[in-house]
Coordinates of C-alpha atoms in Angstrom, one line a residue:
Chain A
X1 CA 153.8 165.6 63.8
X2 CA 150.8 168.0 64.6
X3 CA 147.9 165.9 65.0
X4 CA 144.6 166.6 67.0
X5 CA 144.9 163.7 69.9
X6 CA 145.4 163.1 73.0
X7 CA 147.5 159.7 73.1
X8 CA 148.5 157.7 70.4
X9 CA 147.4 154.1 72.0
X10 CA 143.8 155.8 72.4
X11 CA 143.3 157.2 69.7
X12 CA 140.9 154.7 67.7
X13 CA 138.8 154.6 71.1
X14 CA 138.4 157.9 71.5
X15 CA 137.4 158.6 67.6
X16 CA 134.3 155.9 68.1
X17 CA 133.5 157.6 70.7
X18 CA 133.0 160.5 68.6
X19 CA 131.2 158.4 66.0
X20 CA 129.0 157.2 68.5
X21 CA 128.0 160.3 69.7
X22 CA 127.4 161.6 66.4
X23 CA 125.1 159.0 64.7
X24 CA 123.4 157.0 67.8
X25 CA 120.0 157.4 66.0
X26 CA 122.1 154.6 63.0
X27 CA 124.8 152.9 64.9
X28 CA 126.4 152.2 68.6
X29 CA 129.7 151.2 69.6
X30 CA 131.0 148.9 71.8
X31 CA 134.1 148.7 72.8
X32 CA 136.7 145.9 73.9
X33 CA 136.7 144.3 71.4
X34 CA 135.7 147.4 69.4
X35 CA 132.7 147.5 67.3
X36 CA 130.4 149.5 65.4
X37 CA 126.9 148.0 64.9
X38 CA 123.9 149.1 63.1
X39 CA 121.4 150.5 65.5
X40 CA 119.2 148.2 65.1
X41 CA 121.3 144.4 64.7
X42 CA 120.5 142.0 64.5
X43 CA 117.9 141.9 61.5
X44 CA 115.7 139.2 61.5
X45 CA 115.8 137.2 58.2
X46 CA 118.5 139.4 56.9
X47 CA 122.1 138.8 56.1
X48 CA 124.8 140.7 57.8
X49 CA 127.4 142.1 55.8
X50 CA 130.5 142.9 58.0
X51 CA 133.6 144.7 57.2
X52 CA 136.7 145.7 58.9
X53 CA 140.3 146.3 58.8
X54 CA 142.8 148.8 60.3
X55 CA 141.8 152.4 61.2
X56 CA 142.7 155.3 59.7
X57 CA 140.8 154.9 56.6
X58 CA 137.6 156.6 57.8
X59 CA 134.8 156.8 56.5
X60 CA 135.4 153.2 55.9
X61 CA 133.9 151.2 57.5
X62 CA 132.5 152.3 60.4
X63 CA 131.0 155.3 58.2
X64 CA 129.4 152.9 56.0
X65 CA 127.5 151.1 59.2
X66 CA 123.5 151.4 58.8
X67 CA 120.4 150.7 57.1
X68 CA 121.2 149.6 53.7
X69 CA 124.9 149.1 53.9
X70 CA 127.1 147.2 56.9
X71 CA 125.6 145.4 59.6
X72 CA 129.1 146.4 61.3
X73 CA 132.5 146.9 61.1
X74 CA 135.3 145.9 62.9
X75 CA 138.1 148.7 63.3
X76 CA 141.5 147.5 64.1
X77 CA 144.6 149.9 65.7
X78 CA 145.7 152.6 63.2
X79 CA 146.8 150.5 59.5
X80 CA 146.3 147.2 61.4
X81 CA 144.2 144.9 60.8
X82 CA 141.0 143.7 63.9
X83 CA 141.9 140.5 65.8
X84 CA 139.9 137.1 64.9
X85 CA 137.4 137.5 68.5
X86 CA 136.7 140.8 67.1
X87 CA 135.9 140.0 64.4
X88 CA 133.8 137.1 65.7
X89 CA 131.8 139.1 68.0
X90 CA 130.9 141.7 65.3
X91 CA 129.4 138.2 63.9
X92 CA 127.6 137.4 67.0
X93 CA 126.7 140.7 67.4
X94 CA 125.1 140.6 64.3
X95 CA 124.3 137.2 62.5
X96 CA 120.4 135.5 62.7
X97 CA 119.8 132.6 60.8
X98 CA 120.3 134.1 57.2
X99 CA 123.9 133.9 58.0
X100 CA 126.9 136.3 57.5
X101 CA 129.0 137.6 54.3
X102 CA 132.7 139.1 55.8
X103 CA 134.2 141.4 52.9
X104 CA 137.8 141.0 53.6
X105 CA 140.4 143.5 51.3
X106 CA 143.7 141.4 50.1
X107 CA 146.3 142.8 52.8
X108 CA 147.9 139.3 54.5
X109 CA 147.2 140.8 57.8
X110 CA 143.2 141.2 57.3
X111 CA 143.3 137.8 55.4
X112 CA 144.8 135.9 58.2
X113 CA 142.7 137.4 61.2
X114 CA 139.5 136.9 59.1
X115 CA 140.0 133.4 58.0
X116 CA 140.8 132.7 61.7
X117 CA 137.4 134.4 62.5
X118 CA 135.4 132.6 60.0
X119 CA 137.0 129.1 61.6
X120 CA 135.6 130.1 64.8
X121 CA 132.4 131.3 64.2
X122 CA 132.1 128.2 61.8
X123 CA 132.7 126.2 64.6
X124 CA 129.6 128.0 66.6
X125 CA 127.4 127.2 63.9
X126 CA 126.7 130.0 62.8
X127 CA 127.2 130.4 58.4
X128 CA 129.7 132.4 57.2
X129 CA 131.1 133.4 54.5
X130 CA 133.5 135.7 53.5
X131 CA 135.2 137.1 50.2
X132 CA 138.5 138.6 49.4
X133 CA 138.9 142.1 47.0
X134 CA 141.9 143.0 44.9
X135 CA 141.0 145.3 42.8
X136 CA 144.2 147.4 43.0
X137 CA 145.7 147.0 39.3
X138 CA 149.1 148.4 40.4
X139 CA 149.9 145.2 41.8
X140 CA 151.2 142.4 39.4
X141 CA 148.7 139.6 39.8
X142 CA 151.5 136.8 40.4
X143 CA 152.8 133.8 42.5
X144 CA 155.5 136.5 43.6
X145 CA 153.5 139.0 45.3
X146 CA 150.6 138.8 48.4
X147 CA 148.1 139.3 45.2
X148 CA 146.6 142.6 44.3
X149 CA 145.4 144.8 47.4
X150 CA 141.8 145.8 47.7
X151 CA 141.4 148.8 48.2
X152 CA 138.7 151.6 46.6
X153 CA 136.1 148.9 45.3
X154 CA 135.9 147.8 48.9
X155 CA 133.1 150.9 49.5
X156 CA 131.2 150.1 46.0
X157 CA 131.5 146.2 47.0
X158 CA 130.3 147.7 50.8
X159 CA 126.8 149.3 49.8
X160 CA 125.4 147.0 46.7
X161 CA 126.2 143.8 48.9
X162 CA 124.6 146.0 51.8
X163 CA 121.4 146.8 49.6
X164 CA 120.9 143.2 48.0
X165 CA 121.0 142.1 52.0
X166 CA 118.8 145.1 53.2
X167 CA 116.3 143.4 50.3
X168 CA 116.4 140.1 51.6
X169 CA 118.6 138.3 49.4
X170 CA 120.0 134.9 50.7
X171 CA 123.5 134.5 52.0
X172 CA 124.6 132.5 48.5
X173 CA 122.7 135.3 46.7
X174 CA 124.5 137.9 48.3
X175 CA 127.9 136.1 48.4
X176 CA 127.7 135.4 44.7
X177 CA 126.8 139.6 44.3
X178 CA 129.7 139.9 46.0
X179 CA 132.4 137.9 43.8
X180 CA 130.5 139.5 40.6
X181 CA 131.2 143.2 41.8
X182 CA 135.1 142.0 42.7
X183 CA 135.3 140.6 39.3
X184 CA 134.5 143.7 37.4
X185 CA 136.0 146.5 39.8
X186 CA 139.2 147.9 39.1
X187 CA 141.3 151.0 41.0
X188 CA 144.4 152.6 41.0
X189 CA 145.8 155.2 43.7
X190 CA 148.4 158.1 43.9
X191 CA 150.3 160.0 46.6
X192 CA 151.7 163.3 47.0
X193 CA 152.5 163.0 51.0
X194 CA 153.0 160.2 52.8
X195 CA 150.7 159.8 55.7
X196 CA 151.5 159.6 59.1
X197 CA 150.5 157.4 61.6
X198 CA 150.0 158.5 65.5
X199 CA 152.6 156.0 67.2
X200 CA 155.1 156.1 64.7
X201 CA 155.2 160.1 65.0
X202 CA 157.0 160.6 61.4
X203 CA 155.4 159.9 57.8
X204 CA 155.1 156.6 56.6
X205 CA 157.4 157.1 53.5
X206 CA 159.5 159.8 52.3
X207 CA 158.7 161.7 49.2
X208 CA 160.5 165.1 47.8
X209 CA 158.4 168.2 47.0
X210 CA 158.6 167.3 43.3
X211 CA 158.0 164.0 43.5
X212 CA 154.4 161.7 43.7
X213 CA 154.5 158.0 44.3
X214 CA 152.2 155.8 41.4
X215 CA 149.9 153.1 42.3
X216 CA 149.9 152.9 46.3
X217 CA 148.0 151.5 48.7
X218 CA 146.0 152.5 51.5
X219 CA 148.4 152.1 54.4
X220 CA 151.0 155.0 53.4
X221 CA 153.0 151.8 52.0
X222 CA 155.2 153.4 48.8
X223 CA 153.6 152.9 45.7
X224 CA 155.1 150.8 42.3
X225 CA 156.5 153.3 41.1
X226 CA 158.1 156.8 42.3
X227 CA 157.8 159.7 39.1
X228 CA 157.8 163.8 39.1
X229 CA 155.2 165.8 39.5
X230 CA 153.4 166.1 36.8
X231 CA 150.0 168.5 35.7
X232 CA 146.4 166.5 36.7
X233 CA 145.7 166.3 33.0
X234 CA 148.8 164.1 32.5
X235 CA 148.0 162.3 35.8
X236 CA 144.4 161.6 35.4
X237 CA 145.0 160.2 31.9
X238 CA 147.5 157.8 33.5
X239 CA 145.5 156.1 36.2
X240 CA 142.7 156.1 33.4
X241 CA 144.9 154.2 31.0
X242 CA 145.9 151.5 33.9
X243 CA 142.0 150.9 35.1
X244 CA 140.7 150.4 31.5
X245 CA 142.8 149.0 30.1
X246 CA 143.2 146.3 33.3
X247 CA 139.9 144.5 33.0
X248 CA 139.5 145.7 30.3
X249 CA 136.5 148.0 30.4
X250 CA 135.0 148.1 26.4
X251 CA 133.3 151.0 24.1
X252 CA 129.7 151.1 25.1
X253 CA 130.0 149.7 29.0
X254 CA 128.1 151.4 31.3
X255 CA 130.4 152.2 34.4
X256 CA 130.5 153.9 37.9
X257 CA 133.5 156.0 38.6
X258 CA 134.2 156.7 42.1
X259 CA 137.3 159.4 42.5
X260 CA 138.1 159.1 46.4
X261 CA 140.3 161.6 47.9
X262 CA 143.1 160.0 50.2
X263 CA 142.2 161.9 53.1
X264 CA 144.7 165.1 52.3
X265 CA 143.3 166.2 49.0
X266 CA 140.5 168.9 48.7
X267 CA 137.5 168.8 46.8
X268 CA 138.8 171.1 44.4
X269 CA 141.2 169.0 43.4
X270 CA 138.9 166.2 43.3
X271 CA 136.3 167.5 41.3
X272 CA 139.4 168.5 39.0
X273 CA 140.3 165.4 38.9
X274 CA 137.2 164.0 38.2
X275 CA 136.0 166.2 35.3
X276 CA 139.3 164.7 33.6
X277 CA 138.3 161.4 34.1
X278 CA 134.6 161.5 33.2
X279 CA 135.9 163.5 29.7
X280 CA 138.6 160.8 29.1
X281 CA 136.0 157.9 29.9
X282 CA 133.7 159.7 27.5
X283 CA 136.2 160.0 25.0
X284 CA 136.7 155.8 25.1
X285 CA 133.1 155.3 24.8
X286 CA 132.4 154.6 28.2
X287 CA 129.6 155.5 29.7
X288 CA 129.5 157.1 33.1
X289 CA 126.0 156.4 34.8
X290 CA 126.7 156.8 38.1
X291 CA 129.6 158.6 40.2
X292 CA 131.1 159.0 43.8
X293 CA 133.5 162.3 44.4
X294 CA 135.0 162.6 48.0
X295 CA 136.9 161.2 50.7
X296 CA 135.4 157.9 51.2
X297 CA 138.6 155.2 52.1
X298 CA 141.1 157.6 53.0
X299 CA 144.9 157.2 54.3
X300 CA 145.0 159.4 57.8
X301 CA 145.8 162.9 56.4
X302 CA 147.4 161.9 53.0
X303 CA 147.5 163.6 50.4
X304 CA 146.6 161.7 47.0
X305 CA 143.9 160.0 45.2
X306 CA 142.2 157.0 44.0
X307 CA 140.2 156.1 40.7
X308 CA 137.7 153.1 40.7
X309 CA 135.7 152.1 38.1
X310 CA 132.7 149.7 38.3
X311 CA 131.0 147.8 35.2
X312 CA 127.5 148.4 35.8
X313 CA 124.4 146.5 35.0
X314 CA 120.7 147.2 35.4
X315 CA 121.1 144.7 38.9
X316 CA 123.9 146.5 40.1
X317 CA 122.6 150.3 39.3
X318 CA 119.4 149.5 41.3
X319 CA 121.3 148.3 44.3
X320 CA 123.4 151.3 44.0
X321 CA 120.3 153.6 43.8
X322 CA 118.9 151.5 46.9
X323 CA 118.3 153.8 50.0
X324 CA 121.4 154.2 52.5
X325 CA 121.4 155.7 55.8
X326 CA 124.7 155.4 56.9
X327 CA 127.1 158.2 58.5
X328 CA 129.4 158.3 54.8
X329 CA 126.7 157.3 52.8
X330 CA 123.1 158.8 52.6
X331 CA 120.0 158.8 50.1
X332 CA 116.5 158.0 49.4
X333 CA 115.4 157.4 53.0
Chain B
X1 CA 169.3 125.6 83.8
X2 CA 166.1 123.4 83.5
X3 CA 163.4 124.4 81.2
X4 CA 159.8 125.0 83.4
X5 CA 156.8 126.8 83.7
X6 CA 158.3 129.5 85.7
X7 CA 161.7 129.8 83.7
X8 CA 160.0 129.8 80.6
X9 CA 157.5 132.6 82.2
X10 CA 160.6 134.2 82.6
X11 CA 162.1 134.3 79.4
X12 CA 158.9 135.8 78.2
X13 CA 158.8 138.8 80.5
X14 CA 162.6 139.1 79.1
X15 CA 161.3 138.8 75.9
X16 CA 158.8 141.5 76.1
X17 CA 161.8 143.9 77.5
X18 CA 163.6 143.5 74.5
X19 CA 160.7 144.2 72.0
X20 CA 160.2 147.4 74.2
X21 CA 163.2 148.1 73.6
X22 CA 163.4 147.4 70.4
X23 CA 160.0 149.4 69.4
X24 CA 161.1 152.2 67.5
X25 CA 163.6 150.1 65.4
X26 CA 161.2 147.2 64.6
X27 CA 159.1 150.3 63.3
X28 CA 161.4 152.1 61.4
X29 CA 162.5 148.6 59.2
X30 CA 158.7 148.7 58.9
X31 CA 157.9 152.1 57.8
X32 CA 160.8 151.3 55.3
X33 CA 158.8 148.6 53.0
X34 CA 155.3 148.1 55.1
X35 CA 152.9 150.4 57.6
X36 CA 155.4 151.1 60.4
X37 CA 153.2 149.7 62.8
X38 CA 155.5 146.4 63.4
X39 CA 157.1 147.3 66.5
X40 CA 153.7 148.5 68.0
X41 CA 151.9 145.7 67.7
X42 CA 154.5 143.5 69.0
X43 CA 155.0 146.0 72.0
X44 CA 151.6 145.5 72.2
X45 CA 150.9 142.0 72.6
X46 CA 154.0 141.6 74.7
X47 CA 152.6 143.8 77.1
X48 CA 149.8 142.1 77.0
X49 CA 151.7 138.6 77.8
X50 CA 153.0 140.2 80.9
X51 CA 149.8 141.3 82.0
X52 CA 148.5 137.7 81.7
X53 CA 151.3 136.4 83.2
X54 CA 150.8 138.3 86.3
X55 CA 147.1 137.5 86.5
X56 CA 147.4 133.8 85.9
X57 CA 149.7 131.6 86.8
X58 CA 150.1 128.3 84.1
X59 CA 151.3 125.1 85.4
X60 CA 153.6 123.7 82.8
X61 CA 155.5 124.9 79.7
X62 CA 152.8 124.3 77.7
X63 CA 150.2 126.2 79.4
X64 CA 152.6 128.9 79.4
X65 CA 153.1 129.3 75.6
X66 CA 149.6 128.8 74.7
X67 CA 148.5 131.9 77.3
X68 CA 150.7 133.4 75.2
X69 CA 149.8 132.3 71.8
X70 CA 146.3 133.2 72.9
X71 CA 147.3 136.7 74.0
X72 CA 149.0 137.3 70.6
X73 CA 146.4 136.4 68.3
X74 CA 143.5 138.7 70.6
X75 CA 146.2 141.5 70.6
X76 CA 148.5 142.2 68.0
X77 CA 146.4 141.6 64.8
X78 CA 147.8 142.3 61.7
X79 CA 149.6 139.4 59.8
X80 CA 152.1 139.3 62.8
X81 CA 149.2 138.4 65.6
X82 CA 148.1 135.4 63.6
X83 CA 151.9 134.3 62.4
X84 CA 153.5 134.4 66.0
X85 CA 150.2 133.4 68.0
X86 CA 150.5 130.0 65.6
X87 CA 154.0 129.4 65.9
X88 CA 153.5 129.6 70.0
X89 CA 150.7 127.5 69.8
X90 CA 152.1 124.6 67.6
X91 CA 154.7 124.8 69.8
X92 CA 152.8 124.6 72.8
X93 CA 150.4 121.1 71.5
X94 CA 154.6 119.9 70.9
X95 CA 155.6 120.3 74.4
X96 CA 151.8 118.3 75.7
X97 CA 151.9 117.9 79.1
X98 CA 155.9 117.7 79.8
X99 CA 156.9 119.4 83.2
X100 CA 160.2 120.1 82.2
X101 CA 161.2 121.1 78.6
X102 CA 164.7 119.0 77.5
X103 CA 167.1 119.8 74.3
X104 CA 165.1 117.2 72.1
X105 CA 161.2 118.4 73.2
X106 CA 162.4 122.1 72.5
X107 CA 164.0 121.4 69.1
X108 CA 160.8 120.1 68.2
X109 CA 159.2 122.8 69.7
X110 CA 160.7 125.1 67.5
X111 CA 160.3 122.8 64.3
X112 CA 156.2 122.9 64.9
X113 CA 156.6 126.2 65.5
X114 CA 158.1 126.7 61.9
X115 CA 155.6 124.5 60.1
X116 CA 152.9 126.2 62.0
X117 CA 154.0 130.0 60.6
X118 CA 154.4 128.5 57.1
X119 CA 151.3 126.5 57.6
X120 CA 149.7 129.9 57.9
X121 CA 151.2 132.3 56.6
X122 CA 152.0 130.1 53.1
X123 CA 155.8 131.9 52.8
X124 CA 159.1 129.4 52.0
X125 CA 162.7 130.0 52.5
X126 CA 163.5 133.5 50.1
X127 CA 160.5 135.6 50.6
X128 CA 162.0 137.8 52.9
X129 CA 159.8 137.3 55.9
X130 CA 160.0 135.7 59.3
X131 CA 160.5 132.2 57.8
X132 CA 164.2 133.5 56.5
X133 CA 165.2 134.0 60.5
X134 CA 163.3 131.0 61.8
X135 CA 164.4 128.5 59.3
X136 CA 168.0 128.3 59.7
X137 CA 167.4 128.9 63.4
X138 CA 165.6 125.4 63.4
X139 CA 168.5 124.3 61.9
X140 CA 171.1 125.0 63.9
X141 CA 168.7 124.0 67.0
X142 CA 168.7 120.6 65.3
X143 CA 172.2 120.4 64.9
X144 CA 172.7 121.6 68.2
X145 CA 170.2 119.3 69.7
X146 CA 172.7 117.1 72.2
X147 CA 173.8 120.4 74.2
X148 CA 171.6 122.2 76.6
X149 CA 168.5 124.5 76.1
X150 CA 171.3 127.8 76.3
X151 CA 173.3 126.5 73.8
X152 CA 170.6 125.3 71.3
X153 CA 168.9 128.5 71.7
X154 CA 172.2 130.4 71.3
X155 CA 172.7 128.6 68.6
X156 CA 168.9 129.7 67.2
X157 CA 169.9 132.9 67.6
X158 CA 173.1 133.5 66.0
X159 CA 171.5 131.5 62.8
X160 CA 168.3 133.8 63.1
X161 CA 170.5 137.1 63.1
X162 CA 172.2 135.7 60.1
X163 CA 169.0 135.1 58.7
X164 CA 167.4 138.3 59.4
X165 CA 170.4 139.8 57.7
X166 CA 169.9 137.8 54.8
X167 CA 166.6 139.5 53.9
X168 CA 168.1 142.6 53.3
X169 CA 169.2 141.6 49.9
X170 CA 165.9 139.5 48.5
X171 CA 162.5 141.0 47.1
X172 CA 160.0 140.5 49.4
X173 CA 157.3 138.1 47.8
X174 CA 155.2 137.8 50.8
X175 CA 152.4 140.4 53.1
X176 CA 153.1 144.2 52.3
X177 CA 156.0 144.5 51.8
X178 CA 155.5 142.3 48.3
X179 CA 153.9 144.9 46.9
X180 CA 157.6 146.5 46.4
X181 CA 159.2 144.3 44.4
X182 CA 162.5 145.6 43.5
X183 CA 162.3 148.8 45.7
X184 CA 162.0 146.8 49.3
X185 CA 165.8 145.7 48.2
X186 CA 168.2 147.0 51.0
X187 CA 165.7 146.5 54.0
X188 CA 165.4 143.9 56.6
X189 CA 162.4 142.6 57.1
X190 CA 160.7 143.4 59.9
X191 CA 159.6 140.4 60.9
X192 CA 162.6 138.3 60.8
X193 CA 164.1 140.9 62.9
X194 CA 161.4 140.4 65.9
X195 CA 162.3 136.8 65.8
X196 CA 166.0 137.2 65.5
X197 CA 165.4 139.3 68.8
X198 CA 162.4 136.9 70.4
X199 CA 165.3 133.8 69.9
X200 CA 167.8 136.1 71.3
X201 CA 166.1 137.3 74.4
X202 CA 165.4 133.6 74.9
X203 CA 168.5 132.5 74.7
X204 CA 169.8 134.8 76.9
X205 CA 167.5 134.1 79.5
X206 CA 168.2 130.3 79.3
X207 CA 172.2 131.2 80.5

């Protein structure tokens, strides 16, 4: 393992640091428990939206902290998800009287630790509320499995509940945003390394040269399914077929398609990648309006990438379009 | 040996010994199906339980457990923190304000402990997780519930390694490793290894 670090138990501290020191003029950090917060938190009359989960996926979420977006985040150790009284004091830190909507992605560990924060800010008085995203369609839906993960909506989810908050909508308004984005968001993901995390010193799977591991996750977990190498064309058609066909996206619906690198993957793959998909998208008569290309909810330094496709409506395309100053995320301001 | 504050204090320094110990294999059976980062956290808020234990000093058994139920659901996160910080704190409202823990109190101990994790963590018998080691461990604590705390928590122990093995062979339907299926066949779970080992060190502490 090659790595730029000094110690494996430090190195989520030390990274905020960094993050600190590079956008004080949007966010600060505190640490124990750690936090990113908006620069400017709380804001009066305004609904905080507040993320979190393990780290290692930057530039979620404390990339996405700011005007416009989160009102912070709440990183946990590397691929582990933040304790309940972090999460609770990113709520303190954070929540007026409009109240506070937690966006929680379906991994047991960040359900558990979130629900017990809710509980206990509840029990402050404060109102929160908090919804779950699953938009991974690699996972069967069933009573056998934890439910689908969340995974790449989480960042579209992130910035158009951010926006309709940053606007003043109530918490209900916002929450019920919220569920409508979850409801018509779908991804799928691929690897070609397995990532590897600081303390465990060797990658999180293995995986020959030749082959690429279908529909993972975002915590070097293996995928569904483990297939050969095969060219992008092939590839990109496949994860195109599983996300529109999933919800299923129609002729004639106006979409966002967000191609996320993994963390490993170059842009020149990506925008490879992403021609593909636009073209195959065009071909089924759906209509790309909008579009996200880079490493935005990444796996460490894996290699792979991610598809997610939005339905998009004249709400949700002006809350997209909404200004953004955040680290990740940036325009119209 | 009698069951109090200070023994039980000292089963969970033991305890923390063995998951040090045990790190880098709790990590591996997780890097298998999951994240690999099982054995870290639970390094991590073990550590931690020492360090409170050295700080503060709880007055009965009770006290004891829920300093470090608390310490494990502020530390370890994940689905672990909030799964093993329950099961210490159910078991910790069992054993109320008793000075010394008998065979009886600590069977029940460990039954609320059971129905705490489930409570949370919604898994039954068959999902491969932590509930395959500490259900037939409750059992055999039950059964074993005339003899003293060694035995009964020997007895925990030996079911719990069965247990544990058991997983190796079922299809995880539960937390990460669910998302699988078929594949996560041959692996122990992670989890019901920790508590195979956490009822072991126990036990062994209790002789």
């Amino acid at each position: 393992m090659k790595k730029i670090i000094n110690d494996p138990k430090t190195v989520v501290a030390e990274s905020l640091r960094g993050l600190a020191a590079a956008h004080a003029d949007v966010l600060r950090v505190e640490d124990d428990p750690a936090l990113v917060v908006r620069v400017d938190a709380p804001v009066a009359g305004k609904v905080a939206v507040i993320s979190g989960g393990g780290s290692g996926h930057e530039p979620l979420h404390g990339g996405f902290v700011g005007h416009g977006m989160l009102a912070a985040a709440v990183p946990g150790a590397v691929f582990t998800s933040p304790t309940p009284d972090a999460v609770e004091a990113a709520v303190k830190a954070t929540t007026g009287d409009a109240g506070a909507l937690l966006i929680v992605k379906n991994y047991t560990g960040d359900v558990l630790n979130f629900e017990t924060a809710a509980e206990l800010a509840a029990a402050e008085g404060l109102d929160v509320r908090s919804v779950v995203i699953d938009d991974d369609v690699a996972v069967k839906d069933s009573t056998y499995t934890a439910g689908r993960r969340g995974v790449g909506g989480t960042v579209l989810l992130e910035k158009i509940t951010g926006a309709a908050a940053e606007r003043g909508d109530t918490l209900d308004a916002v929450e019920a945003l919220a569920r409508k984005v979850i409801g018509q968001v779908r991804s799928i993901g691929v690897a070609l390394t397995a990532p590897t995390v600081p303390h465990a010193g060797e990658p999180s799977f293995d995986l020959a040269d030749d082959e690429i591991e279908f529909g993972i996750g975002i915590h070097g977990e293996p995928g569904i399914e483990r297939t050969a190498v095969v060219t992008a064309d092939e590839l990109v058609a496949r994860m195109v077929e599983a996300v529109v066909t999933d919800l299923p996206f129609a002729e004639g619906d106006k979409a966002l398609l967000f191609t996320n690198s993994m963390g490993g993957t170059p842009l020149v793959e990506l925008y490879l990648a992403h021609g593909i998909a636009e073209r195959l998208l065009a071909e089924r008569g759906i209509v790309v309006e909008r579009r996200l290309v880079g490493p935005y909810i990444t796996s460490l330094e894996m290699q792979g990438m991610s598809l997610t496709l939005l339905k998009l409506d004249d709400e949700l395309t002006e809350l997209w379009d909404a200004p953004v100053n955040t680290p990740a995320l940036r325009w119209g301001v | 040996m009698a069951c109090t504050a200070e023994t039980l204090a000292a089963a969970l320094r033991a305890a923390a010994a063995v998951i040090a110990e045990h790190r880098a294999e709790l990590v591996e059976l997780d890097r298998a199906i999951g994240d690999a980062d099982h054995g870290e956290n639970m390094d991590r808020g073990f550590g931690a339980i020492v360090s409170a234990l050295d700080t503060a000093t709880p007055e009965t058994p009770a006290a004891v457990m829920k300093l470090a139920a608390t310490t494990l659901i502020s530390k370890v996160g994940g689905a672990a923190g909030p799964l093993y910080g329950t099961a210490f704190l159910r078991a910790s409202v069992k054993l109320g304000d008793a000075a010394e823990v008998d065979g009886p109190l600590l069977v029940e101990a460990l039954r609320a402990a059971l129905e705490g994790v489930q409570a949370r963590g919604k898994a039954v018998g068959g999902d491969a997780t932590m509930v395959d080691a500490l259900i037939p461990a409750v059992s055999a604590a039950e059964e074993a519930s005339g003899s003293g705390i060694a035995e009964i928590l020997s007895a925990a122990a030996d079911a719990a390694d069965k247990g544990a093995e058991s997983t190796v062979e079922l299809v995880p339907r539960k937390g990460r490793a669910s998302y699988l299926g078929d594949r996560a066949i041959g692996h122990m779970d992670p989890g019901a290894r920790s508590t195979a080992l956490l009822l072991r060190a126990f036990a062994e502490a209790a002789k």
